[in-house]
Amino acid sequence: MTQTETDPQQPAPATVRSQVRIPLTFPDGYRVEAEVFTFHGLADGAEHLALALGTPGAEPPLVRLHSECLTGDVFGSDRCDCGPQLRESVERIGETGGYLLYLRQEGRGIGLYNKLDAYALQDAGLDTYQANTALGLPEDGRDYTAAAQMLATLGVGAVRLLSNNPDKAQQLAGLGVEVTERIPTGVHVSASNVRYLRAKVEHTGHSIRLAGLVG
């Protein structure tokens, strides 16, 4: 289903700062070549990356907005599903052609130390959103203006969005990016992240099918 917003606001233009080819090898042996772009003029001033993977075809490219997660992406934490989502997304985008935008938005925009503080509150019984607000922080502080700028700079006006999060599609549409389809990622559930995933489904309407996988 196409996601639309009335009166989209076009963000200011950005420019490509650099472009370099990097071969990627994942711990399970999967390999792919990525063309990595950096940018000047992004709205939040952060060092976001765009990874072009595969060869885009005639239809809108497959695109994932992946928020940085040091604990999950690098150290393999089971408290979230970020690492498996990143691995899955790179392969799926590589097969069809598209872009992975790696966004420096640790902890839904609250930062690494705050995210770890929120983990401690989750251990005391709060869910992932309640923990953020208990710290006086937004439930989800992410803004995707820079992502829309990156896509525009790369000449991408319409995308098939690889995401379980409806807010990403809604924000992109409001920023002038046409989301022709929102495609969910797989369900990467474990004993350590099931409360986290359930909170995303119940609190913000993520399209994660937990029925039959957990009790």
PDB file of C-alpha atoms in Angstrom:
ATOM      1  CA  MET A   1       0.000   0.000   0.000  1.00  0.00           C
ATOM      2  CA  THR A   2       1.336   3.424  -0.913  1.00  0.00           C
ATOM      3  CA  GLN A   3       2.089   5.688   2.027  1.00  0.00           C
ATOM      4  CA  THR A   4       1.198   9.310   1.322  1.00  0.00           C
ATOM      5  CA  GLU A   5       1.195  12.572   3.193  1.00  0.00           C
ATOM      6  CA  THR A   6      -0.395  15.851   2.168  1.00  0.00           C
ATOM      7  CA  ASP A   7       1.850  18.828   1.491  1.00  0.00           C
ATOM      8  CA  PRO A   8       5.253  17.129   1.849  1.00  0.00           C
ATOM      9  CA  GLN A   9       8.103  19.368   2.956  1.00  0.00           C
ATOM     10  CA  GLN A  10      11.199  19.068   0.796  1.00  0.00           C
ATOM     11  CA  PRO A  11      14.376  19.282   2.911  1.00  0.00           C
ATOM     12  CA  ALA A  12      17.326  21.432   1.881  1.00  0.00           C
ATOM     13  CA  PRO A  13      19.674  19.776  -0.630  1.00  0.00           C
ATOM     14  CA  ALA A  14      22.817  17.907   0.403  1.00  0.00           C
ATOM     15  CA  THR A  15      25.846  16.982  -1.700  1.00  0.00           C
ATOM     16  CA  VAL A  16      28.046  13.910  -1.981  1.00  0.00           C
ATOM     17  CA  ARG A  17      31.251  14.390   0.002  1.00  0.00           C
ATOM     18  CA  SER A  18      32.986  11.152  -0.988  1.00  0.00           C
ATOM     19  CA  GLN A  19      32.340   7.786  -2.615  1.00  0.00           C
ATOM     20  CA  VAL A  20      34.354   4.620  -2.036  1.00  0.00           C
ATOM     21  CA  ARG A  21      33.911   0.918  -2.765  1.00  0.00           C
ATOM     22  CA  ILE A  22      34.166  -1.401   0.260  1.00  0.00           C
ATOM     23  CA  PRO A  23      33.932  -5.232   0.203  1.00  0.00           C
ATOM     24  CA  LEU A  24      31.837  -6.464   3.139  1.00  0.00           C
ATOM     25  CA  THR A  25      32.222  -9.872   4.783  1.00  0.00           C
ATOM     26  CA  PHE A  26      29.865 -10.919   7.577  1.00  0.00           C
ATOM     27  CA  PRO A  27      30.694 -13.451  10.337  1.00  0.00           C
ATOM     28  CA  ASP A  28      28.652 -16.153   8.584  1.00  0.00           C
ATOM     29  CA  GLY A  29      30.755 -15.735   5.426  1.00  0.00           C
ATOM     30  CA  TYR A  30      28.289 -13.703   3.350  1.00  0.00           C
ATOM     31  CA  ARG A  31      30.153 -11.264   1.078  1.00  0.00           C
ATOM     32  CA  VAL A  32      28.957  -8.287  -0.930  1.00  0.00           C
ATOM     33  CA  GLU A  33      30.455  -5.164  -2.496  1.00  0.00           C
ATOM     34  CA  ALA A  34      29.119  -1.838  -1.249  1.00  0.00           C
ATOM     35  CA  GLU A  35      29.532   1.613  -2.762  1.00  0.00           C
ATOM     36  CA  VAL A  36      29.644   3.864   0.300  1.00  0.00           C
ATOM     37  CA  PHE A  37      28.658   7.541   0.130  1.00  0.00           C
ATOM     38  CA  THR A  38      29.295  10.318   2.647  1.00  0.00           C
ATOM     39  CA  PHE A  39      27.599  13.715   2.496  1.00  0.00           C
ATOM     40  CA  HIS A  40      27.935  17.434   3.064  1.00  0.00           C
ATOM     41  CA  GLY A  41      24.984  19.515   4.256  1.00  0.00           C
ATOM     42  CA  LEU A  42      22.899  16.974   6.179  1.00  0.00           C
ATOM     43  CA  ALA A  43      20.339  18.629   8.423  1.00  0.00           C
ATOM     44  CA  ASP A  44      21.559  17.183  11.726  1.00  0.00           C
ATOM     45  CA  GLY A  45      25.281  17.396  10.971  1.00  0.00           C
ATOM     46  CA  ALA A  46      25.809  13.692  11.774  1.00  0.00           C
ATOM     47  CA  GLU A  47      28.081  11.331   9.829  1.00  0.00           C
ATOM     48  CA  HIS A  48      25.420   9.163   8.189  1.00  0.00           C
ATOM     49  CA  LEU A  49      26.336   6.715   5.419  1.00  0.00           C
ATOM     50  CA  ALA A  50      24.543   5.427   2.327  1.00  0.00           C
ATOM     51  CA  LEU A  51      25.556   1.977   1.077  1.00  0.00           C
ATOM     52  CA  ALA A  52      24.584   1.199  -2.512  1.00  0.00           C
ATOM     53  CA  LEU A  53      24.179  -2.572  -2.877  1.00  0.00           C
ATOM     54  CA  GLY A  54      23.478  -4.627  -5.980  1.00  0.00           C
ATOM     55  CA  THR A  55      22.114  -3.149  -9.198  1.00  0.00           C
ATOM     56  CA  PRO A  56      18.800  -1.274  -8.970  1.00  0.00           C
ATOM     57  CA  GLY A  57      16.217  -2.430 -11.488  1.00  0.00           C
ATOM     58  CA  ALA A  58      13.298  -0.660 -13.143  1.00  0.00           C
ATOM     59  CA  GLU A  59      11.089  -0.460 -10.030  1.00  0.00           C
ATOM     60  CA  PRO A  60      11.830   1.762  -7.036  1.00  0.00           C
ATOM     61  CA  PRO A  61      14.922   0.531  -5.191  1.00  0.00           C
ATOM     62  CA  LEU A  62      14.703  -1.410  -1.960  1.00  0.00           C
ATOM     63  CA  VAL A  63      15.816   0.888   0.855  1.00  0.00           C
ATOM     64  CA  ARG A  64      16.383   0.368   4.565  1.00  0.00           C
ATOM     65  CA  LEU A  65      16.895   3.121   7.124  1.00  0.00           C
ATOM     66  CA  HIS A  66      18.998   1.347   9.749  1.00  0.00           C
ATOM     67  CA  SER A  67      19.694   3.177  12.983  1.00  0.00           C
ATOM     68  CA  GLU A  68      23.133   2.530  14.419  1.00  0.00           C
ATOM     69  CA  CYS A  69      23.196   0.000  17.278  1.00  0.00           C
ATOM     70  CA  LEU A  70      26.690  -0.594  18.625  1.00  0.00           C
ATOM     71  CA  THR A  71      25.590  -3.355  20.995  1.00  0.00           C
ATOM     72  CA  GLY A  72      23.595  -5.236  18.373  1.00  0.00           C
ATOM     73  CA  ASP A  73      25.417  -4.479  15.119  1.00  0.00           C
ATOM     74  CA  VAL A  74      28.970  -4.896  16.465  1.00  0.00           C
ATOM     75  CA  PHE A  75      28.822  -6.995  19.626  1.00  0.00           C
ATOM     76  CA  GLY A  76      25.884  -9.228  18.721  1.00  0.00           C
ATOM     77  CA  SER A  77      23.647  -8.288  21.643  1.00  0.00           C
ATOM     78  CA  ASP A  78      20.489 -10.390  21.932  1.00  0.00           C
ATOM     79  CA  ARG A  79      18.589  -7.606  23.701  1.00  0.00           C
ATOM     80  CA  CYS A  80      17.410  -6.288  20.337  1.00  0.00           C
ATOM     81  CA  ASP A  81      17.041  -7.515  16.759  1.00  0.00           C
ATOM     82  CA  CYS A  82      19.266  -4.866  15.170  1.00  0.00           C
ATOM     83  CA  GLY A  83      22.231  -7.052  14.216  1.00  0.00           C
ATOM     84  CA  PRO A  84      20.139  -9.736  12.476  1.00  0.00           C
ATOM     85  CA  GLN A  85      18.065  -7.047  10.739  1.00  0.00           C
ATOM     86  CA  LEU A  86      21.231  -5.403   9.422  1.00  0.00           C
ATOM     87  CA  ARG A  87      22.569  -8.709   8.106  1.00  0.00           C
ATOM     88  CA  GLU A  88      19.239  -9.617   6.512  1.00  0.00           C
ATOM     89  CA  SER A  89      18.805  -6.169   4.959  1.00  0.00           C
ATOM     90  CA  VAL A  90      22.230  -6.113   3.316  1.00  0.00           C
ATOM     91  CA  GLU A  91      21.572  -9.437   1.598  1.00  0.00           C
ATOM     92  CA  ARG A  92      18.020  -8.616   0.511  1.00  0.00           C
ATOM     93  CA  ILE A  93      19.033  -5.229  -0.866  1.00  0.00           C
ATOM     94  CA  GLY A  94      22.068  -6.774  -2.569  1.00  0.00           C
ATOM     95  CA  GLU A  95      19.818  -9.258  -4.360  1.00  0.00           C
ATOM     96  CA  THR A  96      17.447  -6.657  -5.824  1.00  0.00           C
ATOM     97  CA  GLY A  97      19.516  -3.473  -5.808  1.00  0.00           C
ATOM     98  CA  GLY A  98      19.053  -0.489  -3.563  1.00  0.00           C
ATOM     99  CA  TYR A  99      20.428   1.394  -0.593  1.00  0.00           C
ATOM    100  CA  LEU A 100      21.044   0.847   3.080  1.00  0.00           C
ATOM    101  CA  LEU A 101      21.195   4.154   4.955  1.00  0.00           C
ATOM    102  CA  TYR A 102      23.230   3.664   8.121  1.00  0.00           C
ATOM    103  CA  LEU A 103      22.015   6.427  10.413  1.00  0.00           C
ATOM    104  CA  ARG A 104      23.927   7.544  13.508  1.00  0.00           C
ATOM    105  CA  GLN A 105      20.864   7.391  15.786  1.00  0.00           C
ATOM    106  CA  GLU A 106      21.959   5.124  18.635  1.00  0.00           C
ATOM    107  CA  GLY A 107      19.155   4.120  20.983  1.00  0.00           C
ATOM    108  CA  ARG A 108      16.398   5.672  18.833  1.00  0.00           C
ATOM    109  CA  GLY A 109      18.289   8.926  18.981  1.00  0.00           C
ATOM    110  CA  ILE A 110      19.075   9.085  22.724  1.00  0.00           C
ATOM    111  CA  GLY A 111      22.726   7.988  22.507  1.00  0.00           C
ATOM    112  CA  LEU A 112      24.711   4.985  23.702  1.00  0.00           C
ATOM    113  CA  TYR A 113      25.080   5.825  27.397  1.00  0.00           C
ATOM    114  CA  ASN A 114      21.399   6.703  27.726  1.00  0.00           C
ATOM    115  CA  LYS A 115      20.470   3.488  25.945  1.00  0.00           C
ATOM    116  CA  LEU A 116      22.472   1.463  28.454  1.00  0.00           C
ATOM    117  CA  ASP A 117      20.821   3.389  31.302  1.00  0.00           C
ATOM    118  CA  ALA A 118      17.470   2.482  29.758  1.00  0.00           C
ATOM    119  CA  TYR A 119      18.526  -1.172  29.695  1.00  0.00           C
ATOM    120  CA  ALA A 120      19.022  -1.034  33.459  1.00  0.00           C
ATOM    121  CA  LEU A 121      15.486   0.309  33.874  1.00  0.00           C
ATOM    122  CA  GLN A 122      14.177  -2.443  31.611  1.00  0.00           C
ATOM    123  CA  ASP A 123      15.854  -4.974  33.902  1.00  0.00           C
ATOM    124  CA  ALA A 124      13.772  -3.429  36.697  1.00  0.00           C
ATOM    125  CA  GLY A 125      10.542  -4.055  34.768  1.00  0.00           C
ATOM    126  CA  LEU A 126       9.949  -1.135  32.403  1.00  0.00           C
ATOM    127  CA  ASP A 127       9.552  -1.696  28.683  1.00  0.00           C
ATOM    128  CA  THR A 128      11.837  -0.044  26.136  1.00  0.00           C
ATOM    129  CA  TYR A 129       9.602   3.012  25.699  1.00  0.00           C
ATOM    130  CA  GLN A 130       8.790   3.468  29.376  1.00  0.00           C
ATOM    131  CA  ALA A 131      12.504   3.340  30.180  1.00  0.00           C
ATOM    132  CA  ASN A 132      13.260   6.198  27.798  1.00  0.00           C
ATOM    133  CA  THR A 133      10.548   8.420  29.234  1.00  0.00           C
ATOM    134  CA  ALA A 134      11.608   7.562  32.796  1.00  0.00           C
ATOM    135  CA  LEU A 135      14.979   9.074  31.889  1.00  0.00           C
ATOM    136  CA  GLY A 136      13.253  12.240  30.687  1.00  0.00           C
ATOM    137  CA  LEU A 137      13.949  11.357  27.060  1.00  0.00           C
ATOM    138  CA  PRO A 138      11.660  10.870  24.036  1.00  0.00           C
ATOM    139  CA  GLU A 139      10.300   7.394  23.373  1.00  0.00           C
ATOM    140  CA  ASP A 140      11.732   7.708  19.873  1.00  0.00           C
ATOM    141  CA  GLY A 141      13.795  10.794  19.090  1.00  0.00           C
ATOM    142  CA  ARG A 142      14.654   9.930  15.507  1.00  0.00           C
ATOM    143  CA  ASP A 143      14.136  12.414  12.681  1.00  0.00           C
ATOM    144  CA  TYR A 144      14.578  11.212   9.103  1.00  0.00           C
ATOM    145  CA  THR A 145      15.190  14.557   7.385  1.00  0.00           C
ATOM    146  CA  ALA A 146      18.816  13.603   6.740  1.00  0.00           C
ATOM    147  CA  ALA A 147      17.691  10.287   5.251  1.00  0.00           C
ATOM    148  CA  ALA A 148      15.394  12.110   2.828  1.00  0.00           C
ATOM    149  CA  GLN A 149      18.281  14.435   1.904  1.00  0.00           C
ATOM    150  CA  MET A 150      20.562  11.471   1.218  1.00  0.00           C
ATOM    151  CA  LEU A 151      18.003   9.796  -1.017  1.00  0.00           C
ATOM    152  CA  ALA A 152      17.379  13.013  -2.948  1.00  0.00           C
ATOM    153  CA  THR A 153      21.116  13.510  -3.432  1.00  0.00           C
ATOM    154  CA  LEU A 154      21.365   9.969  -4.826  1.00  0.00           C
ATOM    155  CA  GLY A 155      18.499  10.677  -7.235  1.00  0.00           C
ATOM    156  CA  VAL A 156      16.009   8.448  -5.420  1.00  0.00           C
ATOM    157  CA  GLY A 157      12.502   9.904  -5.266  1.00  0.00           C
ATOM    158  CA  ALA A 158      10.545   6.709  -4.620  1.00  0.00           C
ATOM    159  CA  VAL A 159      11.444   3.655  -2.543  1.00  0.00           C
ATOM    160  CA  ARG A 160      10.275   0.256  -1.465  1.00  0.00           C
ATOM    161  CA  LEU A 161      10.971   0.569   2.251  1.00  0.00           C
ATOM    162  CA  LEU A 162      12.338  -2.451   4.122  1.00  0.00           C
ATOM    163  CA  SER A 163      11.004  -1.749   7.597  1.00  0.00           C
ATOM    164  CA  ASN A 164       8.595  -2.884  10.299  1.00  0.00           C
ATOM    165  CA  ASN A 165       8.209   0.682  11.565  1.00  0.00           C
ATOM    166  CA  PRO A 166       5.282   2.723  10.184  1.00  0.00           C
ATOM    167  CA  ASP A 167       6.815   5.974  11.451  1.00  0.00           C
ATOM    168  CA  LYS A 168       9.701   5.696   8.994  1.00  0.00           C
ATOM    169  CA  ALA A 169       7.322   5.527   6.034  1.00  0.00           C
ATOM    170  CA  GLN A 170       5.190   8.369   7.374  1.00  0.00           C
ATOM    171  CA  GLN A 171       8.181  10.642   7.955  1.00  0.00           C
ATOM    172  CA  LEU A 172       9.689   9.928   4.531  1.00  0.00           C
ATOM    173  CA  ALA A 173       6.367  10.644   2.828  1.00  0.00           C
ATOM    174  CA  GLY A 174       6.116  13.923   4.722  1.00  0.00           C
ATOM    175  CA  LEU A 175       9.595  14.796   3.462  1.00  0.00           C
ATOM    176  CA  GLY A 176       8.730  14.239  -0.186  1.00  0.00           C
ATOM    177  CA  VAL A 177       9.924  10.630  -0.630  1.00  0.00           C
ATOM    178  CA  GLU A 178       7.288   8.365  -2.168  1.00  0.00           C
ATOM    179  CA  VAL A 179       7.050   5.037  -0.334  1.00  0.00           C
ATOM    180  CA  THR A 180       5.434   2.710  -2.852  1.00  0.00           C
ATOM    181  CA  GLU A 181       5.568  -0.304  -0.532  1.00  0.00           C
ATOM    182  CA  ARG A 182       6.603  -1.087   3.037  1.00  0.00           C
ATOM    183  CA  ILE A 183       8.147  -4.542   3.264  1.00  0.00           C
ATOM    184  CA  PRO A 184       8.656  -6.058   6.729  1.00  0.00           C
ATOM    185  CA  THR A 185      11.911  -7.654   7.746  1.00  0.00           C
ATOM    186  CA  GLY A 186      12.026 -11.159   9.169  1.00  0.00           C
ATOM    187  CA  VAL A 187      11.214 -11.826  12.813  1.00  0.00           C
ATOM    188  CA  HIS A 188      14.436 -12.268  14.769  1.00  0.00           C
ATOM    189  CA  VAL A 189      13.144 -13.319  18.172  1.00  0.00           C
ATOM    190  CA  SER A 190      15.107 -14.700  21.107  1.00  0.00           C
ATOM    191  CA  ALA A 191      14.489 -15.259  24.796  1.00  0.00           C
ATOM    192  CA  SER A 192      16.363 -12.017  25.480  1.00  0.00           C
ATOM    193  CA  ASN A 193      14.514  -9.715  23.075  1.00  0.00           C
ATOM    194  CA  VAL A 194      10.914 -10.944  23.119  1.00  0.00           C
ATOM    195  CA  ARG A 195       9.760  -8.218  25.560  1.00  0.00           C
ATOM    196  CA  TYR A 196      11.495  -5.621  23.409  1.00  0.00           C
ATOM    197  CA  LEU A 197       9.791  -6.863  20.228  1.00  0.00           C
ATOM    198  CA  ARG A 198       6.394  -7.151  21.884  1.00  0.00           C
ATOM    199  CA  ALA A 199       6.651  -3.555  23.115  1.00  0.00           C
ATOM    200  CA  LYS A 200       7.347  -2.383  19.554  1.00  0.00           C
ATOM    201  CA  VAL A 201       4.256  -4.204  18.287  1.00  0.00           C
ATOM    202  CA  GLU A 202       1.923  -3.070  21.073  1.00  0.00           C
ATOM    203  CA  HIS A 203       3.231   0.465  21.537  1.00  0.00           C
ATOM    204  CA  THR A 204       4.082   1.728  18.058  1.00  0.00           C
ATOM    205  CA  GLY A 205       2.417  -0.736  15.673  1.00  0.00           C
ATOM    206  CA  HIS A 206       5.504  -2.396  14.253  1.00  0.00           C
ATOM    207  CA  SER A 207       4.659  -5.151  11.748  1.00  0.00           C
ATOM    208  CA  ILE A 208       6.326  -7.992  13.629  1.00  0.00           C
ATOM    209  CA  ARG A 209       4.383 -11.256  13.671  1.00  0.00           C
ATOM    210  CA  LEU A 210       5.121 -12.794  17.062  1.00  0.00           C
ATOM    211  CA  ALA A 211       2.052 -15.045  17.224  1.00  0.00           C
ATOM    212  CA  GLY A 212       3.055 -18.686  17.252  1.00  0.00           C
ATOM    213  CA  LEU A 213       6.705 -17.847  17.908  1.00  0.00           C
ATOM    214  CA  VAL A 214       6.415 -16.891  21.572  1.00  0.00           C
ATOM    215  CA  GLY A 215       4.031 -17.684  24.372  1.00  0.00           C
TER     216      GLY A 215
END
